[in-house]
Short mmCIF file of C-alpha atoms and ligand atoms in Angstrom, two decimals:
data_model
loop_
_atom_site.label_atom_id
_atom_site.label_comp_id
_atom_site.label_asym_id
_atom_site.label_seq_id
_atom_site.Cartn_x
_atom_site.Cartn_y
_atom_site.Cartn_z
CA MET A 1 0.00 0.00 0.00
CA ILE A 2 1.53 3.30 -1.07
CA SER A 3 0.49 6.19 1.12
CA ILE A 4 -0.43 9.62 -0.24
CA LYS A 5 0.76 12.34 2.10
CA SER A 6 -1.35 15.34 3.05
CA ASN A 7 0.00 18.87 2.64
CA PHE A 8 0.61 18.95 6.39
CA GLU A 9 2.64 15.75 6.27
CA ILE A 10 4.63 17.01 3.29
CA GLU A 11 5.42 20.20 5.19
CA VAL A 12 6.84 18.13 8.07
CA MET A 13 8.81 15.99 5.61
CA ARG A 14 10.20 19.16 4.05
CA GLU A 15 11.55 20.06 7.51
CA ALA A 16 13.00 16.57 7.95
CA GLY A 17 14.58 16.85 4.50
CA LEU A 18 16.16 20.20 5.27
CA ILE A 19 17.74 18.72 8.39
CA VAL A 20 19.16 15.86 6.32
CA GLY A 21 20.52 18.38 3.81
CA LYS A 22 22.09 20.42 6.62
CA ALA A 23 23.75 17.32 8.07
CA HIS A 24 25.06 16.42 4.61
CA ARG A 25 26.49 19.90 4.18
CA ALA A 26 28.29 19.66 7.54
CA VAL A 27 29.72 16.23 6.73
CA ALA A 28 30.81 17.37 3.25
CA ASP A 29 32.66 20.28 4.86
CA ALA A 30 34.38 17.91 7.31
CA ILE A 31 35.58 15.39 4.72
CA LYS A 32 39.34 15.54 4.27
CA VAL A 33 42.38 13.27 4.34
CA GLY A 34 42.94 11.92 7.87
CA VAL A 35 39.44 12.41 9.25
CA THR A 36 37.77 9.24 10.57
CA THR A 37 34.32 8.04 9.66
CA ASN A 38 33.48 8.09 13.39
CA GLU A 39 34.21 11.84 13.36
CA LEU A 40 31.92 12.32 10.36
CA ASN A 41 29.23 10.37 12.17
CA ALA A 42 29.52 12.70 15.16
CA VAL A 43 29.26 15.78 12.92
CA ALA A 44 26.03 14.52 11.33
CA GLU A 45 24.50 13.36 14.59
CA LYS A 46 25.09 16.76 16.22
CA VAL A 47 23.36 18.63 13.37
CA ILE A 48 20.41 16.23 13.44
CA ARG A 49 19.94 16.40 17.22
CA ASP A 50 20.55 20.16 17.41
CA SER A 51 17.75 20.51 14.84
CA GLY A 52 15.31 18.66 17.08
CA ALA A 53 15.37 15.47 15.04
CA ILE A 54 16.49 11.89 15.66
CA PRO A 55 18.99 9.99 13.50
CA SER A 56 16.82 7.51 11.58
CA PHE A 57 19.58 4.95 11.12
CA LEU A 58 20.76 4.71 14.73
CA GLY A 59 19.38 1.43 16.08
CA TYR A 60 17.46 0.67 12.86
CA GLY A 61 17.60 -3.13 12.73
CA GLY A 62 20.42 -2.77 15.23
CA PHE A 63 22.55 -0.43 13.06
CA PRO A 64 25.09 1.09 15.47
CA ALA A 65 25.56 4.61 14.02
CA SER A 66 23.77 7.70 12.73
CA ILE A 67 25.20 7.63 9.22
CA CYS A 68 26.39 5.02 6.76
CA ALA A 69 29.93 5.76 5.61
CA SER A 70 30.86 3.57 2.66
CA ILE A 71 34.38 3.88 1.27
CA ASN A 72 35.45 2.80 -2.25
CA GLU A 73 34.26 -0.81 -2.80
CA VAL A 74 31.74 -0.49 0.03
CA LEU A 75 28.42 0.09 -1.71
CA VAL A 76 26.13 0.83 1.24
CA HIS A 77 25.72 0.35 5.01
CA GLY A 78 29.36 0.96 5.93
CA ILE A 79 29.63 1.35 9.71
CA PRO A 80 31.59 4.40 10.89
CA ASP A 81 34.77 3.50 12.75
CA ASN A 82 38.31 4.77 13.29
CA THR A 83 39.28 4.34 9.65
CA LYS A 84 40.99 7.49 8.40
CA LEU A 85 40.11 8.79 4.95
CA LYS A 86 42.99 8.57 2.49
CA ASP A 87 43.90 10.66 -0.52
CA GLY A 88 42.11 9.17 -3.54
CA ASP A 89 39.23 7.55 -1.61
CA ILE A 90 35.63 8.09 -2.54
CA ILE A 91 33.12 7.91 0.28
CA SER A 92 29.35 7.59 0.11
CA ILE A 93 27.55 9.20 3.02
CA ASP A 94 23.96 8.16 3.69
CA ILE A 95 21.98 10.15 6.27
CA GLY A 96 18.46 9.80 7.60
CA ALA A 97 16.64 12.04 10.08
CA CYS A 98 13.27 11.67 11.72
CA TYR A 99 11.48 14.92 12.57
CA LYS A 100 8.08 14.93 14.28
CA GLY A 101 7.66 11.30 13.22
CA TYR A 102 8.58 11.73 9.54
CA HIS A 103 11.79 10.68 7.83
CA GLY A 104 14.11 12.21 5.27
CA ASP A 105 16.82 10.08 3.64
CA ALA A 106 19.61 11.10 1.27
CA ALA A 107 23.03 9.94 0.14
CA TRP A 108 25.92 11.52 -1.70
CA THR A 109 29.36 10.34 -2.79
CA HIS A 110 32.35 12.58 -2.11
CA SER A 111 35.95 12.60 -3.23
CA VAL A 112 38.82 12.70 -0.74
CA GLY A 113 41.82 14.64 -2.02
CA GLU A 114 42.78 13.85 -5.59
CA ILE A 115 40.80 10.96 -7.10
CA SER A 116 41.28 8.95 -10.30
CA GLU A 117 39.56 9.83 -13.57
CA ASN A 118 37.70 6.51 -13.30
CA ALA A 119 36.34 7.45 -9.90
CA LYS A 120 35.32 10.90 -11.13
CA LYS A 121 33.41 9.42 -14.04
CA LEU A 122 31.68 6.86 -11.82
CA MET A 123 30.54 9.63 -9.47
CA GLN A 124 29.37 11.85 -12.32
CA VAL A 125 27.38 9.11 -14.05
CA THR A 126 25.78 7.94 -10.79
CA ARG A 127 24.81 11.49 -9.81
CA GLU A 128 23.42 12.14 -13.29
CA SER A 129 21.45 8.88 -13.22
CA LEU A 130 19.60 10.12 -10.13
CA PHE A 131 18.44 13.27 -11.90
CA ILE A 132 17.69 11.40 -15.15
CA GLY A 133 15.48 9.07 -13.11
CA LEU A 134 13.84 12.04 -11.40
CA GLN A 135 12.88 13.54 -14.79
CA GLN A 136 10.38 10.67 -14.98
CA ALA A 137 8.93 11.44 -11.54
CA LYS A 138 5.57 13.01 -12.34
CA PRO A 139 1.90 12.17 -11.88
CA GLY A 140 0.59 9.75 -14.48
CA ASN A 141 4.00 8.20 -15.16
CA ARG A 142 4.71 4.77 -13.72
CA LEU A 143 7.35 3.74 -11.24
CA GLY A 144 9.03 1.63 -13.94
CA ASP A 145 9.69 4.81 -15.94
CA ILE A 146 12.02 6.05 -13.18
CA CYS A 147 13.69 2.65 -12.71
CA HIS A 148 14.16 2.16 -16.46
CA ALA A 149 15.66 5.63 -16.96
CA ILE A 150 18.23 5.09 -14.19
CA GLY A 151 19.20 1.60 -15.30
CA CYS A 152 19.53 2.50 -18.99
CA TYR A 153 21.68 5.53 -18.27
CA VAL A 154 24.01 3.61 -15.95
CA GLU A 155 24.34 0.69 -18.33
CA SER A 156 24.97 2.99 -21.32
CA HIS A 157 28.19 3.94 -19.54
CA GLY A 158 29.21 0.33 -19.04
CA TYR A 159 28.43 0.28 -15.33
CA GLY A 160 26.09 -2.01 -13.42
CA VAL A 161 23.38 -1.67 -10.80
CA PRO A 162 23.04 -4.32 -8.10
CA VAL A 163 19.63 -5.98 -8.10
CA ASP A 164 19.45 -6.62 -4.35
CA TYR A 165 19.36 -2.99 -3.11
CA THR A 166 16.64 -0.53 -4.03
CA GLY A 167 15.08 2.83 -3.29
CA HIS A 168 11.82 2.94 -1.38
CA GLY A 169 8.75 4.83 -0.32
CA ILE A 170 9.29 6.92 2.83
CA GLY A 171 7.17 8.68 5.45
CA THR A 172 6.41 7.70 9.03
CA SER A 173 8.64 4.69 8.34
CA MET A 174 12.01 5.06 6.69
CA HIS A 175 11.22 2.21 4.32
CA GLU A 176 7.68 2.10 2.97
CA ASP A 177 6.20 0.62 -0.21
CA PRO A 178 7.05 0.64 -3.02
CA ALA A 179 10.54 -0.83 -3.52
CA ILE A 180 12.22 1.21 -6.27
CA PRO A 181 14.85 -0.81 -8.16
CA ASN A 182 17.50 0.94 -10.22
CA TYR A 183 16.47 -0.99 -13.30
CA GLY A 184 13.11 -1.89 -14.76
CA VAL A 185 10.66 -1.74 -17.61
CA ALA A 186 9.19 1.59 -18.69
CA GLY A 187 5.41 1.76 -18.48
CA ARG A 188 5.20 -0.86 -15.72
CA GLY A 189 4.53 -0.61 -12.02
CA VAL A 190 2.37 1.67 -9.95
CA VAL A 191 1.07 4.93 -11.37
CA LEU A 192 2.71 7.90 -9.66
CA LYS A 193 0.33 10.24 -7.86
CA GLN A 194 0.67 13.65 -6.29
CA GLY A 195 1.61 13.32 -2.60
CA MET A 196 3.65 10.11 -2.91
CA THR A 197 6.98 10.46 -1.11
CA LEU A 198 9.83 8.38 -2.48
CA ALA A 199 13.54 7.86 -1.85
CA ILE A 200 15.24 7.38 -5.22
CA GLU A 201 18.77 6.05 -4.84
CA PRO A 202 20.94 4.77 -7.67
CA MET A 203 23.77 2.57 -6.42
CA VAL A 204 26.34 1.84 -9.08
CA HIS A 205 29.33 -0.48 -9.53
CA ILE A 206 32.16 0.40 -11.85
CA GLY A 207 32.66 -3.37 -12.26
CA LYS A 208 30.29 -6.33 -12.07
CA PRO A 209 27.14 -5.50 -10.07
CA HIS A 210 27.42 -8.39 -7.62
CA THR A 211 27.48 -7.71 -3.91
CA LYS A 212 28.56 -9.44 -0.73
CA VAL A 213 27.73 -8.65 2.91
CA LEU A 214 30.72 -8.68 5.26
CA LYS A 215 30.85 -10.56 8.58
CA ASP A 216 29.51 -7.56 10.53
CA ASN A 217 26.20 -8.32 8.76
CA TRP A 218 25.92 -4.73 7.51
CA THR A 219 28.74 -3.69 5.22
CA VAL A 220 27.81 -4.34 1.59
CA VAL A 221 30.75 -4.48 -0.82
CA SER A 222 31.13 -5.13 -4.53
CA LYS A 223 32.17 -8.79 -4.88
CA ASP A 224 34.98 -7.89 -7.27
CA LYS A 225 36.15 -5.05 -4.95
CA SER A 226 35.52 -2.48 -7.68
CA LEU A 227 34.57 1.11 -6.87
CA THR A 228 30.95 1.98 -6.12
CA ALA A 229 28.92 5.18 -5.80
CA HIS A 230 25.53 6.07 -4.29
CA TYR A 231 23.33 9.16 -4.61
CA GLU A 232 19.88 9.53 -3.09
CA HIS A 233 17.17 12.10 -2.57
CA THR A 234 13.80 12.01 -0.87
CA ILE A 235 11.19 13.57 -3.16
CA VAL A 236 7.48 14.25 -3.22
CA ILE A 237 5.44 13.91 -6.40
CA THR A 238 3.79 17.29 -7.07
CA SER A 239 0.95 18.24 -9.44
CA THR A 240 3.41 18.69 -12.31
CA GLY A 241 6.56 16.75 -11.40
CA TYR A 242 8.57 16.39 -8.23
CA GLU A 243 10.10 18.40 -5.43
CA ILE A 244 13.35 17.40 -3.73
CA LEU A 245 12.84 17.40 0.05
CA THR A 246 16.46 16.65 1.02
CA ILE A 247 17.94 19.69 -0.70
CA ASN A 248 21.68 20.18 -0.67
CA ASP A 249 23.97 22.61 -2.43
CA PHE A 250 27.28 20.90 -3.06
CA GLU A 251 29.11 19.26 -5.95
CA GLY A 252 26.89 20.19 -8.81
CA GLY A 253 23.87 20.66 -6.56
CA ASP A 254 20.43 19.33 -7.20
CA LYS A 255 20.33 19.41 -10.95
CA LEU A 256 21.56 17.46 -13.91
MG1 MG B 301 17.23 5.16 1.34
#
């Protein structure tokens, strides 16, 4: 069952999204060679709590931190620790915040120091695939139109999307129906309606799109240890298209 949010609920989700965006901005500013992912976690958690919200991820299914910090071959769900960022790393930061009972969820991949041309291209294509998918987010279109647009764009660059991790509906729960794969068939799936709130999140492998979960039962890596990237926004379907709720203003910003 996909819920349609009222204007009041969307207003609260806009607040939650702004808090997520603020936390992302603070983490982006703190990313540099030598900083630990634990330190980045603390930066995000402080912004979220100071804004009157609760970190959505902390304790979710037992997850031990407020952000996911996923370096290089780690696709998603990396647990912050005392690992120091190194020159040439890329790190995907995923942040969720719950404000007055409603969640915002967004992810962004950042470079650390000087990164390879391959890494730059992976990040660019993954970021672009998010906004290419979002171009299909409008009332009357179907969910498969978004999924298809993301998958085709990624694959046209020779990259792959893992089939076992998807975007999702979002609201009073962080993960609501529908699941939103990063591949699919245009014209299939549920019809998008004004007031649906969705987290669209392309996850992309530079190599083969097979994943493995490490022994900590959280960290998801590419099986072939190739680089990965992850970009995500929470959106609401409007009368004519979509609105990004988790607005941020870095690295190309919220446009194609
Ligand atoms: Mg998400």
